[in-house]
CSV table of C-alpha atoms and ligand atoms in Angstrom, one decimal:
chain,number,residue,atom,x,y,z
A,1,MET,CA,93.3,111.3,143.9
A,2,ARG,CA,95.1,110.2,140.7
A,3,ASP,CA,96.0,106.8,142.3
A,4,TYR,CA,92.4,106.3,143.5
A,5,LEU,CA,91.1,107.0,140.0
A,6,ARG,CA,93.7,104.8,138.4
A,7,ALA,CA,92.8,101.9,140.7
A,8,LEU,CA,89.1,102.4,140.0
A,9,VAL,CA,89.6,102.5,136.3
A,10,THR,CA,91.9,99.4,136.1
A,11,GLY,CA,90.1,97.4,138.8
A,12,GLU,CA,86.4,98.0,139.1
A,13,LEU,CA,85.2,99.8,136.0
A,14,SER,CA,85.1,98.7,132.4
A,15,ALA,CA,85.6,100.5,129.1
A,16,GLY,CA,82.8,102.9,128.5
A,17,ASP,CA,81.8,103.3,132.2
A,18,PRO,CA,81.4,106.9,133.4
A,19,VAL,CA,83.8,108.0,136.1
A,20,PRO,CA,82.2,109.5,139.3
A,21,SER,CA,81.3,113.2,138.9
A,22,GLU,CA,83.7,116.0,139.9
A,23,ARG,CA,81.3,117.1,142.6
A,24,MET,CA,81.1,113.6,144.1
A,25,LEU,CA,84.9,113.2,144.2
A,26,CYS,CA,85.3,116.7,145.7
A,27,GLU,CA,82.9,115.8,148.5
A,28,ARG,CA,84.3,112.4,149.1
A,29,PHE,CA,88.0,113.5,149.3
A,30,GLY,CA,87.4,117.0,150.7
A,31,VAL,CA,89.5,118.5,147.9
A,32,SER,CA,88.9,121.4,145.4
A,33,ARG,CA,87.4,121.0,141.9
A,34,MET,CA,90.8,122.0,140.5
A,35,THR,CA,92.5,119.1,142.2
A,36,VAL,CA,90.0,116.6,140.9
A,37,ARG,CA,90.2,118.1,137.4
A,38,GLN,CA,94.0,117.9,137.4
A,39,ALA,CA,93.9,114.2,138.4
A,40,VAL,CA,91.3,113.5,135.6
A,41,ASP,CA,93.4,115.4,133.1
A,42,ALA,CA,96.4,113.3,133.9
A,43,LEU,CA,94.5,110.1,133.3
A,44,VAL,CA,93.1,111.5,130.0
A,45,VAL,CA,96.7,112.2,128.9
A,46,GLU,CA,97.7,108.7,129.9
A,47,GLY,CA,94.9,107.3,127.8
A,48,LEU,CA,93.0,105.7,130.6
A,49,LEU,CA,90.1,108.1,130.5
A,50,GLU,CA,88.4,109.9,127.6
A,51,ARG,CA,86.3,113.0,127.6
A,52,ILE,CA,83.3,113.0,125.3
A,53,GLN,CA,82.0,116.4,124.6
A,54,GLY,CA,78.6,117.1,126.1
A,55,ARG,CA,78.4,113.7,127.7
A,56,GLY,CA,81.2,113.5,130.4
A,57,THR,CA,84.3,111.5,131.2
A,58,PHE,CA,84.5,107.7,130.6
A,59,VAL,CA,86.9,104.8,130.9
A,60,ALA,CA,88.7,104.7,127.6
A,61,PRO,CA,88.9,101.4,125.6
A,62,PRO,CA,92.2,99.6,126.1
A,63,LYS,CA,94.9,100.3,123.6
A,64,VAL,CA,96.0,97.5,121.3
A,65,ASP,CA,99.7,96.9,121.6
A,66,LEU,CA,100.8,96.4,118.0
A,67,GLN,CA,104.0,94.5,117.9
A,68,VAL,CA,106.4,95.9,115.3
A,69,ARG,CA,107.3,92.6,113.6
A,70,LEU,CA,106.7,91.0,110.3
A,71,ALA,CA,103.1,89.9,111.1
A,72,SER,CA,99.8,90.7,109.4
A,73,PHE,CA,96.9,92.7,110.7
A,74,THR,CA,94.9,89.5,110.9
A,75,GLU,CA,97.6,87.7,112.9
A,76,GLU,CA,98.0,90.7,115.3
A,77,MET,CA,94.3,90.8,116.1
A,78,VAL,CA,94.1,87.1,116.7
A,79,ARG,CA,97.1,87.4,119.0
A,80,ARG,CA,95.1,90.0,120.9
A,81,GLY,CA,92.0,87.8,121.1
A,82,MET,CA,90.1,90.1,118.7
A,83,THR,CA,88.3,89.4,115.5
A,84,ALA,CA,89.8,91.1,112.4
A,85,SER,CA,87.6,92.1,109.6
A,86,VAL,CA,88.0,94.3,106.5
A,87,LYS,CA,86.2,96.6,104.1
A,88,VAL,CA,87.7,96.7,100.7
A,89,LEU,CA,87.6,100.2,99.3
A,90,THR,CA,89.7,99.5,96.1
A,91,ALA,CA,91.0,96.4,94.5
A,92,GLU,CA,92.6,96.9,91.1
A,93,THR,CA,95.6,96.2,88.9
A,94,ALA,CA,97.3,99.3,87.6
A,95,PRO,CA,100.6,100.4,86.1
A,96,ALA,CA,103.2,101.2,88.9
A,97,PRO,CA,103.9,104.9,89.4
A,98,PRO,CA,107.6,105.7,90.0
A,99,ASP,CA,107.5,105.7,93.8
A,100,ILE,CA,105.7,102.3,94.0
A,101,ALA,CA,108.0,100.8,91.3
A,102,ALA,CA,111.1,102.0,93.3
A,103,ALA,CA,109.7,100.4,96.5
A,104,LEU,CA,109.0,97.1,94.8
A,105,ASP,CA,112.2,97.1,92.7
A,106,ILE,CA,110.2,96.8,89.5
A,107,ALA,CA,110.1,99.0,86.4
A,108,VAL,CA,107.8,102.0,86.2
A,109,GLY,CA,104.6,100.9,84.4
A,110,ASP,CA,104.9,97.2,85.4
A,111,THR,CA,101.5,96.0,86.6
A,112,VAL,CA,100.9,96.1,90.4
A,113,ILE,CA,97.9,94.9,92.5
A,114,HIS,CA,96.6,97.8,94.6
A,115,LEU,CA,94.4,97.2,97.6
A,116,TYR,CA,92.9,100.0,99.7
A,117,ARG,CA,91.3,98.6,102.8
A,118,LEU,CA,89.7,99.7,106.0
A,119,ARG,CA,90.7,97.3,108.8
A,120,PHE,CA,88.5,96.6,111.8
A,121,ALA,CA,89.2,94.9,115.2
A,122,ASP,CA,86.0,93.7,116.9
A,123,ASP,CA,84.0,95.9,114.5
A,124,ALA,CA,85.9,99.1,115.5
A,125,PRO,CA,87.8,100.8,112.6
A,126,MET,CA,91.5,100.7,113.4
A,127,ALA,CA,93.5,101.4,110.3
A,128,VAL,CA,93.4,102.4,106.6
A,129,GLU,CA,95.9,100.6,104.4
A,130,HIS,CA,97.1,100.9,100.9
A,131,THR,CA,98.9,97.7,99.7
A,132,TRP,CA,100.8,97.2,96.5
A,133,LEU,CA,102.0,93.8,95.3
A,134,PRO,CA,103.9,92.9,92.1
A,135,SER,CA,101.4,91.4,89.7
A,136,ASP,CA,103.9,89.1,87.8
A,137,ARG,CA,104.7,87.2,91.0
A,138,LEU,CA,101.1,86.8,92.0
A,139,PRO,CA,99.1,85.6,88.9
A,140,ALA,CA,95.3,85.6,89.2
A,141,PHE,CA,95.6,87.2,92.7
A,142,LEU,CA,92.2,88.9,92.4
A,143,GLU,CA,90.5,86.3,90.3
A,144,HIS,CA,88.4,84.9,93.2
A,145,GLY,CA,87.8,88.2,95.0
A,146,VAL,CA,90.1,89.9,97.5
A,147,PRO,CA,91.6,87.5,100.0
A,148,SER,CA,90.6,88.3,103.5
A,149,SER,CA,94.2,88.2,104.5
A,150,VAL,CA,97.0,89.1,102.1
A,151,TYR,CA,99.6,87.3,104.2
A,152,VAL,CA,97.6,84.1,104.3
A,153,GLU,CA,97.3,84.2,100.5
A,154,LEU,CA,101.0,84.9,100.1
A,155,GLY,CA,101.7,81.9,102.5
A,156,GLU,CA,99.5,79.6,100.4
A,157,ARG,CA,101.6,80.6,97.3
A,158,GLY,CA,104.8,79.9,99.2
A,159,LEU,CA,105.7,83.6,99.3
A,160,THR,CA,105.4,84.4,103.0
A,161,PRO,CA,107.6,87.5,103.6
A,162,ASP,CA,110.7,86.6,105.6
A,163,TRP,CA,112.1,90.0,106.2
A,164,GLY,CA,111.1,93.6,105.8
A,165,GLU,CA,111.5,97.2,107.0
A,166,ASP,CA,109.0,99.4,108.6
A,167,THR,CA,109.2,103.2,109.0
A,168,ILE,CA,106.9,104.9,111.5
A,169,ASP,CA,105.9,108.5,111.5
A,170,ALA,CA,103.6,110.6,113.6
A,171,GLY,CA,100.8,112.1,111.4
A,172,GLU,CA,97.4,113.7,111.4
A,173,ALA,CA,94.3,112.1,109.9
A,174,ASP,CA,93.2,113.8,106.7
A,175,ASP,CA,89.5,114.3,106.0
A,176,GLU,CA,89.1,110.9,104.3
A,177,GLU,CA,91.0,108.9,106.9
A,178,ALA,CA,89.2,110.7,109.7
A,179,GLU,CA,85.8,109.7,108.2
A,180,LEU,CA,86.8,106.1,107.7
A,181,LEU,CA,88.4,105.8,111.2
A,182,THR,CA,85.5,107.7,112.8
A,183,ILE,CA,87.9,110.3,114.4
A,184,LYS,CA,88.1,114.0,113.9
A,185,PRO,CA,90.3,115.3,111.1
A,186,GLY,CA,93.7,116.3,112.4
A,187,LYS,CA,93.7,113.7,115.2
A,188,PRO,CA,97.0,111.8,115.5
A,189,VAL,CA,97.6,108.6,113.5
A,190,LEU,CA,100.7,106.4,113.3
A,191,ARG,CA,101.8,106.2,109.7
A,192,ILE,CA,103.6,102.9,109.1
A,193,THR,CA,105.2,102.2,105.7
A,194,ARG,CA,106.4,98.6,105.1
A,195,ARG,CA,108.5,97.0,102.4
A,196,ALA,CA,108.5,93.2,102.8
A,197,PHE,CA,110.6,90.7,101.0
A,198,THR,CA,110.5,87.0,100.2
A,199,GLY,CA,114.1,86.0,99.7
A,200,ASP,CA,115.8,88.9,97.9
A,201,GLN,CA,112.7,90.1,96.0
A,202,ALA,CA,110.2,92.7,97.3
A,203,ILE,CA,106.7,91.2,97.6
A,204,GLU,CA,104.8,94.0,99.3
A,205,TYR,CA,104.8,97.8,99.8
A,206,ALA,CA,102.2,99.1,102.2
A,207,GLN,CA,101.2,102.4,103.7
A,208,SER,CA,99.0,102.3,106.8
A,209,ALA,CA,97.5,104.9,109.0
A,210,TYR,CA,96.6,103.4,112.5
A,211,ARG,CA,94.5,105.3,115.0
A,212,SER,CA,97.0,106.3,117.7
A,213,ASP,CA,94.3,106.5,120.3
A,214,ARG,CA,93.8,102.8,119.9
A,215,TYR,CA,97.4,101.6,119.3
A,216,THR,CA,100.6,101.5,121.2
A,217,LEU,CA,103.6,100.3,119.2
A,218,TRP,CA,105.5,97.6,121.0
A,219,VAL,CA,109.1,97.4,119.9
A,220,PRO,CA,111.3,94.7,121.4
A,221,VAL,CA,114.9,95.9,121.5
A,222,SER,CA,118.2,94.2,122.3
A,223,ARG,CA,121.8,95.2,122.2
A,224,PRO,CA,123.5,94.5,118.9
A,225,ASN,CA,125.8,91.5,119.1
A,226,ALA,CA,128.6,93.2,117.1
A,227,PRO,CA,129.9,96.5,118.3
A,228,VAL,CA,128.4,99.3,116.1
A,229,VAL,CA,131.7,101.1,115.3
A,230,PRO,CA,132.9,102.2,111.9
A,231,ARG,CA,135.8,100.3,110.4
A,232,ARG,CA,139.0,102.2,110.0
A,233,ARG,CA,139.9,103.0,106.4
A,234,THR,CA,143.5,102.1,106.2
A,235,THR,CA,145.7,99.6,104.4
A,236,THR,CA,144.7,97.2,107.2
A,237,GLN,CA,141.2,97.4,105.7
A,238,ASN,CA,139.9,94.1,107.4
A,239,THR,CA,141.1,95.0,110.8
A,240,ASP,CA,138.7,96.1,113.5
A,241,ILE,CA,139.3,99.3,115.5
A,242,ASN,CA,140.9,97.4,118.3
A,243,PRO,CA,142.5,94.3,116.8
A,244,ASN,CA,143.4,93.0,120.3
A,245,THR,CA,139.7,92.2,120.9
A,246,THR,CA,139.3,90.4,117.7
A,247,PRO,CA,142.0,87.7,117.7
A,248,ASN,CA,140.6,86.1,114.5
A,249,THR,CA,141.2,89.2,112.4
A,250,LYS,CA,144.7,89.4,111.1
A,251,PRO,CA,146.0,92.7,109.8
A,252,ILE,CA,146.6,92.7,106.1
A,253,ARG,CA,150.3,93.3,105.3
A,254,SER,CA,151.3,95.7,102.6
A,255,THR,CA,153.3,93.9,100.0
A,256,THR,CA,155.2,97.0,98.9
B,301,16G,C1,99.7,94.7,108.4
B,301,16G,C2,101.0,95.2,107.7
B,301,16G,C3,100.8,95.4,106.3
B,301,16G,C4,100.2,94.1,105.7
B,301,16G,C5,99.0,93.7,106.4
B,301,16G,C6,98.5,92.3,105.9
B,301,16G,C7,101.9,96.6,109.5
B,301,16G,C8,102.4,97.9,110.0
B,301,16G,N1,101.4,96.5,108.3
B,301,16G,O1,98.7,95.7,108.5
B,301,16G,O2,102.0,95.7,105.7
B,301,16G,O3,99.9,94.3,104.3
B,301,16G,O4,99.3,93.5,107.8
B,301,16G,O5,97.4,92.0,106.6
B,301,16G,O6,102.0,95.6,110.3
B,301,16G,P1,96.4,90.8,106.2
B,301,16G,O7,97.2,89.6,106.0
B,301,16G,O8,95.5,90.7,107.4
B,301,16G,O9,95.7,91.3,105.0
């Protein structure tokens, strides 16, 4: 039953189409309502189907696979063949509070550009995002309005971030996020915090809440080249744990 439904959903039906009624499926397969319900439940959990209260069960919209890399929201949506748009909720310059100053490696009270934006993909709200940028590196950033893409604007100024770090937490939408994202308060969101750097200077600190019903994070992984082992703290400080496997590393002789 589950395989039949999965094939139907991925093959013949499109997002938003209703799935056949429980009664019809029971009759067609000669199984109990309980069996049908379990199969539907499993596909709801997988994210292929969604139940809409009072209306029935429908094919869920496909999830967007957000690749965790140093790309912008706009670039990620283009990669997916979707159109990115934005609603600016706040655009201001303000003195940096301690946590923002620490993230951007600037002094508390230094001026930062603060953007608070609702991000859309094909007109569906996907994420709410706070972005802080160091004002002294980006003169007149807001002079001609808010750029539709922060990363494009950084690129035009020769400040495209070249490395960064993201942290990802599971969270629940608060009332404001839920309203903006058109989901119920308490529904799961992916909270992604990013510090991005251009050279050795922080250029961006951002806190985003992505709808987790519409996003799958895609994280390419590979084995590290160097073995992840702690170095031995001895007088032979520069020697690896097993010097036989690292012929270029000579033990340091004590001179005493
Ligand atoms: C993404 C980034 C965010 C960045 C924004 C710029 C993640 C988790 N976050 O949302 O840090 O500020 O893109 O997008 O990827 P933009 O260039 O379209 O304004």
